[in-house]
Amino acid sequence: MKVQKQLGIGALACALVWQLTSGTMIFAADSTLTLSSQETITSGATLKNYVWTTTRSGKGVSVNANVIEVDLTNPNVKIDAMAGTKNQFTKNQSVLGMVKDTGAVAGVNGDFFNTQAEGVPEGAQITNGQVMSTPAKISGLYSLAITKDNKPIIDIFDFQGKVTAKDGTSFDLGGVNKTYYWDDNGVAMIADGLFLYTSAWAMNQRAVDGTHVPTEALVVNGIVKEIAIDTNVKMIAPADGYILRGSGLARDFIVNHLKVGDPITTKYDMIPHDLSKTYDWKNFKMMIGGSTLLVDEAKPSYFTRNIGDFSGYSPRSRTAVGYSKDNKTVYIITSDNSGSSKGMTLPELQQFMIQAGVWRGMVLDGGGSTQLVSRPLGDFDPKLTNNTENGNQRAVANGLGVYSTAPQGELKGLILQGQKVLFVGESSAYQFKAYDDYYNPISVTSVVPQWSSTMTNGTFKDNVFTATQPGKSQLVAKSGKGTATMDVEVVGRDQIQSMKFSAGSFSLTEGGDFKLPLSVTTKSGVTRDLPPNSAQWELSGVKGSINDGILHVDSTAGSQTAQVIARYDGFSSMVTLPIGQEKVWYDLDHNAVMTTSDKYPAEVVSNVNIGKEASGNKTLDITYDFTKGSGTKAAYARFDGAYGTPVAGEPDFISAKVLGDGSFNWVRAEVIDADGNSNLVSFTENMNWTGWRKVTADVSNLKFPIKIKSVYVANPANGQDERAMKGKVSIDDISFIYKGQMPTLPKNSIKLTVNNKNATLNDKSMTLEQAPTIVNGNTLVPIRFVTEALGGNVKWNDQERKVTVIRGDKLIDLWIDNPDLLVNGDRVTAEVAPKIMNNVTMVPLRLISEKLGFKVGWEPIKQGITLE
């Protein structure tokens, strides 16, 4: 998140009163915390994964949250603050990068920082006992520190400092390694301030706000070595020195009282804001800054900052840190706003922290900055653990790291890795990891394990297991003193509960490629995608091919639909896809309308131009600059004036090719419906790519006819600091996709009578080879006659004694004398199995009619049946 705006004392008091009177500090009665998994990271550090559920605005929400618990009494682990790249400020990088740089086994993002400045933390930081930065002169900012006795502290610290020249003149020091910022009253601290910069500040410029020209003095071993007046000579402080930077009154102090060759004295202190407390900060092992206090004595604290300035009342990804009542455990916490996980407000985060065991805790930076990294047990490389809000790992100013201090131990255990559910014919490679007595990894590169399985439903070659027949088996890997096992199920038809296409709703178009993923759910409840090559594919209705699960359509001539059947080990599923039509509406090379530039608000800079690629293809280019103005910002390409351009027919989708700029901004279209209402449809709400990509948006729920008014790039107010403020997006081939119509089934009517071979089809008399009959209370009817009369097809497989029925978009596989039927990819058990009577396949009427969509009428006196 961007550094929070500063709040005056009066406004802070109002915010606290609002919070107390609004009831946000009360626990949600229905919030539930469930531990879903946990794993040891290293001796003294455990990762716990939680699911936290609550009710928000009357609806149930679920949030994925992670907690790393660090045991401060364990001598084999420690926590410390990390910074940027190679522990230097101004060289921001992801948490994963910092963890790898510093050799940590886990880590999380740290303090708030100004994304528009050089990239340094807002608060204090001490790393490995060395001061990296000092607190800002802003009220209500808390910091976490660890004392020399391994005791945690979360409190507010103030800064005091003074620089004394040789002539005895002194000037107050504003802080160490600070960028430009404003105090609670909105005063620019850099304006008249004197600030100190150490070698931890890697940039050769300091606190560049575009307004105040610095005067700087280089000090080495307490002696002034160089003075640069009203200019930045691009110095970097050496390890044995520092740079003093001054503007305004501080500039006058440097010019009038410092001279090259003179000695200089610099002293500073970090003192608790509460003067009744005493801390020996010079012996702190580490320190990292944050913002508002969240939890105090296992109760929700009042907010010490205006949390509205960093979306505190909106569900976002969050990061926090706290410790236990006995001061023995530090809790490093994240919650995710990504996918089905709906993030947390800060009042919700307070509840979660208390439920997780926090006695006292504070918030760290969050939103797009939230990143939790940990090293899986047995692995050498740490990995991103949480799902980030914008799908990327943001470069941040600093972080909190977890480190193993343990010696090398003896082999303790092995972990077998690989696929637990396999399909017949599928091969999967298996590996194992090893860890020692301190849960740190042991290299196994020189070890050749022995592999075996307890059943004969597969074969091993080296570490690759190939499944040959269905069944359960246990795989075993042995190496030295370590043994690891894994239960593996090879799935066949008898183990499958359902097999479904998960392609979504779309219409086929000529020349298109359409992915047809298949998802298999076993009777034991495990769901896995079926490898495309494990299925046998059938295609009808169109000319094309299916390779690696992707349907390529060569021609749709004369077809209304295409049917795709996938079979695995005799288990089948079918999808019926309508033939659609894609009509290009806007293409600067062939079809275009008058296009003009627009913007919102007025301060935004926006331009619309016709671009040209090397191939000669023309594109619609939208250039935007969102650095000025406030609130939601947008750069528009308006079509044909203020009222929009009419769109023919009733399309289901609007599509466009977008040349992304990786800005994380939104790309949308403004569509006017038949009532004149403006509808904003999103092509993407996370433009995290560069290069061309085809995107679509659903317009099927609008009231037709419609008009398209604009396409535009948007930067919504919420989370705005996570996105680029300047960029260019190119758009081409805006199209509308119209859904094809499914063919209408014939409106035939059949009349049957139990135990009577006479039947009528549309009032035409016919004689059946086998009359309908009742078995165990279920009426059985001749499936071929009924299906074909009502517009379906029936196929017989003599070898399997199997009947396949297809009617419209429905498929049924059934086996003689077997009550298990496959209906539209689901396993269904009938009360009576299909039977052969007089060489005619007879099936349960009730089940078949429900699954094939027949309408059934029953006349009880004469036992007459009507089907249509």
CSV table of N, CA and C in Angstrom, one decimal, residues 585 594 596 638-647 670-673 676-678 705-710:
chain,number,residue,atom,x,y,z
A,585,TRP,N,-16.4,-5.5,-35.4
A,585,TRP,CA,-17.1,-4.2,-35.4
A,585,TRP,C,-16.2,-3.0,-35.6
A,594,MET,N,-15.9,7.1,-36.1
A,594,MET,CA,-15.2,8.3,-35.6
A,594,MET,C,-14.9,8.1,-34.1
A,596,THR,N,-12.8,9.7,-30.7
A,596,THR,CA,-12.2,10.9,-30.1
A,596,THR,C,-11.7,10.6,-28.7
A,638,ARG,N,-13.7,7.5,-27.3
A,638,ARG,CA,-15.2,7.7,-27.5
A,638,ARG,C,-15.5,7.4,-28.9
A,639,PHE,N,-16.6,6.6,-29.1
A,639,PHE,CA,-17.0,6.3,-30.5
A,639,PHE,C,-18.2,7.1,-30.9
A,640,ASP,N,-18.0,7.8,-32.0
A,640,ASP,CA,-19.2,8.5,-32.7
A,640,ASP,C,-20.0,9.4,-31.8
A,641,GLY,N,-19.2,10.2,-31.1
A,641,GLY,CA,-19.9,11.2,-30.3
A,641,GLY,C,-20.4,10.7,-28.9
A,642,ALA,N,-21.4,11.5,-28.3
A,642,ALA,CA,-21.7,11.3,-27.0
A,642,ALA,C,-22.7,10.1,-26.8
A,643,TYR,N,-23.4,9.7,-27.9
A,643,TYR,CA,-24.5,8.8,-27.7
A,643,TYR,C,-24.2,7.3,-28.1
A,644,GLY,N,-23.0,7.1,-28.6
A,644,GLY,CA,-22.6,5.8,-28.9
A,644,GLY,C,-23.0,5.3,-30.3
A,645,THR,N,-22.5,4.2,-30.7
A,645,THR,CA,-22.7,3.7,-32.0
A,645,THR,C,-23.6,2.4,-31.9
A,646,PRO,N,-24.7,2.2,-32.7
A,646,PRO,CA,-25.5,1.1,-32.5
A,646,PRO,C,-24.8,-0.2,-32.9
A,647,VAL,N,-25.2,-1.3,-32.2
A,647,VAL,CA,-24.7,-2.6,-32.4
A,647,VAL,C,-25.8,-3.5,-32.9
A,670,GLU,N,-17.8,0.9,-22.4
A,670,GLU,CA,-19.1,1.5,-21.9
A,670,GLU,C,-20.1,1.2,-22.9
A,671,VAL,N,-21.2,0.5,-22.5
A,671,VAL,CA,-22.2,0.0,-23.4
A,671,VAL,C,-23.6,0.6,-22.9
A,672,ILE,N,-24.3,1.2,-23.8
A,672,ILE,CA,-25.6,1.8,-23.5
A,672,ILE,C,-26.7,0.8,-23.9
A,673,ASP,N,-27.6,0.5,-22.9
A,673,ASP,CA,-28.6,-0.5,-23.2
A,673,ASP,C,-29.9,0.2,-23.8
A,676,GLY,N,-31.3,3.3,-22.3
A,676,GLY,CA,-30.4,4.4,-22.2
A,676,GLY,C,-29.5,4.4,-21.0
A,677,ASN,N,-29.4,3.3,-20.3
A,677,ASN,CA,-28.5,3.2,-19.1
A,677,ASN,C,-27.1,2.8,-19.5
A,678,SER,N,-26.1,3.4,-18.9
A,678,SER,CA,-24.7,3.1,-19.1
A,678,SER,C,-24.3,1.9,-18.4
A,705,PRO,N,-31.9,-3.3,-28.1
A,705,PRO,CA,-30.6,-3.2,-28.7
A,705,PRO,C,-29.6,-2.3,-27.9
A,706,ILE,N,-28.3,-2.5,-28.2
A,706,ILE,CA,-27.3,-1.8,-27.4
A,706,ILE,C,-26.5,-0.9,-28.3
A,707,LYS,N,-25.8,0.1,-27.7
A,707,LYS,CA,-24.8,0.9,-28.4
A,707,LYS,C,-23.5,0.8,-27.6
A,708,ILE,N,-22.4,0.9,-28.3
A,708,ILE,CA,-21.1,1.0,-27.7
A,708,ILE,C,-20.6,2.4,-27.7
A,709,LYS,N,-20.4,2.9,-26.5
A,709,LYS,CA,-20.0,4.3,-26.4
A,709,LYS,C,-18.5,4.6,-26.4
A,710,SER,N,-17.8,3.7,-25.7
A,710,SER,CA,-16.3,3.9,-25.5
A,710,SER,C,-15.6,2.6,-25.1
